[in-house]
Amino acid sequence: MKKLNPIIAFIICLLIGNTLQAQKNYPANTSTQQERQAIWYTKDFKGVKLPIEDKNAIQDFVGNHLKVPVIWENTTNSPMGKHYSFQQIVQGFRVFGSQAKINLRQDGSIFSLTASIADFEQYPIIESQKNLEPLQYLETDKADQIAETYFKNNPDHIPIKTWEFVWKIDKTKQNRQLVLMVLVENQQSNLHYSILLNEKGQTIYQEDRQAYHHHSKCSHSPSDTTANALVYWPDPLSTAEEIYDENGPYADFDDQTNSELDAERIPVELQLTYENGKYLLKNSTVHIVDKVAPFVPVAESSTPNFLFDRSQSGFEDVNAFFHLTEFQAYIESLGYDLGKNEMLEVDTHGTTDDNSFFRYDDQLIVFGEGGVDDAEDMDVIIHEYTHGLSNMAAPASNYGGASFERRALDEALGDYLASSYSRDLTEYNWQNMFSWDGHNEYWQGRSVFNTKRYPDDVNSSSIFFTSEIFSSALMKLWEVLGRECADKIVFQSMYLNTRQTDYYEAAANIINLINENDCSKDLLDDAYEVLFNKGVVNLEFSVSVIPEIDACYQDTLQLEAIAPQWLPHFEVSWEGANFIANENTLNPSIIANNSGKYIVKVYDSVAEVEYTDTLSINVAYCEGTLTQEVNLFNAPQFLTGEADPLLVFSDEVTNVAVTVFDLKGRILFVNNSLDVPLLSFAREEFSTGMYIIKVIATTTSGTQIENEFKIVKAR
């Protein structure tokens, strides 16, 4: 037998329309194209480092790992490193909804790689395109013909970008087709959409559009200055510690003011621009504009004072301007450039609806005037800005076929960051998301403190209802980690999102980030428990092991359990014989004295679940050539108590029976059907004296043989 030196590896796998109608619980389109995506973390890429600035090398690595062609989509930078996104490409066309993202640390090591890639063999092309040569579409005016038909039938829609052909998979019908994607603006609602058209110009899929283009920076050089203003900070109910009462002083009154509401205004200093004799609500972060109907002039002043009350339209302008500027400064104080020098346009009176949205095509926040004016509530302002920040961190990840849970996650991120900001100011009713705009006669608002649990409380008709699961989990982490640390983790997690990020993946990303950050790694156990209790930790352990290992007698073997996510409350133990070190760790050592089974056990004390797997080790005598059918080794070492006596059988021996007697004829051991090539006797089981080992066996030629050995133990 050839001598082996195996490393026994146990693999314990812990997996661990999008114009955002952002605060109202309206039904959402729940159709998704892709299944839950694959994700790999650092442990899957041990020793791999990529040239962090070489886009082509990184694209080749991702394509080779996924075994499909991909095309670069975008790159973002974060304190962690760089984040590259790609799309699957088939026959020259992008696959709608597909995305692969690799997240690299500054040294080029891989934090994670995620991918939602379609297997085209599972989705045959539709019957009408059976004979289609896709590239022929690029050589004709087919696209223009399809688009012309669509816009003729939809005169309120205007194109906002050139159209292109993409592959669209229909998972319900189990097929695929080449379709034309057009990006349009509805001139009546000012909303943007992605429309997928068939060959007849008919709509087969529509989603609210959030496309992001870097808005041009300030082309002028404004003179930065300051001005005085009055704002709600965070809102009049929180500072007054009152509840909304439509019959009391703390109510909307159709935008009218009173002494109680005026008293809750707080004096602040604005960082703004002085230009051509005017103080303008404009800086490197935000520019208040009057861009969409209803058209209401933007507040400006010839003096450094913007002292409005809520009955004046300028109050909403100032309130939104101040909070967006303040929040951006906070982001930068945490070490993130997210949103820095990206002039955000804001129309605080952009719709008469009781709703607001973020439009990514021109990076515009539109606040509604219905009910309580949305721009009066800091929660609404920060929530909407978060959609922009999320898209800056992970461009195009919340549209273009984004999954239901990915869109719910974006709502949860907005609710969390708004609540984190306002709770740091006051604990009063901190759980009420949209404290002033909601929880009144207009709409019910949302809560970031609730008992909702994943997946039981998912409402497939509402991303807003479902978002409360994750936003409340994040606020629990806020209590464990503290505001700044929790916010850092959440901001960094935004860079990791893709179109198919679900709650399990989002939680796994957060756990891995907590484990890597100095502010949080000592609290990993508590953070894990929070996410586990909310149901967003995927407990699907997959324990796999090499089922059988051949080893040589007295080899020293190291058993290696590889855990992709090891948490402080995880406990490991092993069952088996001859351990010599580290029995209750991931890497125990054994002496291969006997064939037998080894069982690894991993216990999650939070989930109260134990996971096990079993390995069989076959031990044989490997040194030299066996001279007899039955051989006895280690008799001299047994005499001095240094080793176990060992019987080794040649390959010609079958049907072995072994009996051990003492000198009085008492049977100490018997096995009449031994089926292993080696048998040792634990010396600890023998007292001082002489013993007789009797072996009866049959050879492969049918000859019966008998052997008798005498062994002595002196001490």
PDB file of C-alpha atoms in Angstrom, residues 1-3 620-633 648-652:
ATOM      1  CA  MET A   1       0.000   0.000   0.000  1.00  0.00           C
ATOM      2  CA  LYS A   2       1.335   3.454  -0.903  1.00  0.00           C
ATOM      3  CA  LYS A   3       1.856   5.658   2.101  1.00  0.00           C
ATOM      4  CA  ALA A 620      -3.132  -0.014   7.140  1.00  0.00           C
ATOM      5  CA  TYR A 621       0.487  -0.935   7.823  1.00  0.00           C
ATOM      6  CA  CYS A 622       2.460   0.745   5.056  1.00  0.00           C
ATOM      7  CA  GLU A 623       6.153   0.271   5.922  1.00  0.00           C
ATOM      8  CA  GLY A 624       8.029  -2.459   3.999  1.00  0.00           C
ATOM      9  CA  THR A 625       6.654  -5.714   2.559  1.00  0.00           C
ATOM     10  CA  LEU A 626       4.575  -8.127   4.599  1.00  0.00           C
ATOM     11  CA  THR A 627       6.377 -11.501   4.868  1.00  0.00           C
ATOM     12  CA  GLN A 628       3.497 -13.599   6.243  1.00  0.00           C
ATOM     13  CA  GLU A 629      -0.250 -13.854   5.781  1.00  0.00           C
ATOM     14  CA  VAL A 630      -0.639 -12.793   9.436  1.00  0.00           C
ATOM     15  CA  ASN A 631       1.942 -10.463  11.011  1.00  0.00           C
ATOM     16  CA  LEU A 632       2.375  -9.209  14.578  1.00  0.00           C
ATOM     17  CA  PHE A 633       4.080  -5.856  15.197  1.00  0.00           C
ATOM     18  CA  VAL A 648      -1.567  -6.830  10.018  1.00  0.00           C
ATOM     19  CA  PHE A 649      -3.069  -9.150   7.380  1.00  0.00           C
ATOM     20  CA  SER A 650      -1.863  -9.525   3.815  1.00  0.00           C
ATOM     21  CA  ASP A 651      -4.187  -9.036   0.862  1.00  0.00           C
ATOM     22  CA  GLU A 652      -4.458 -12.852   0.515  1.00  0.00           C
TER      23      GLU A 652
END
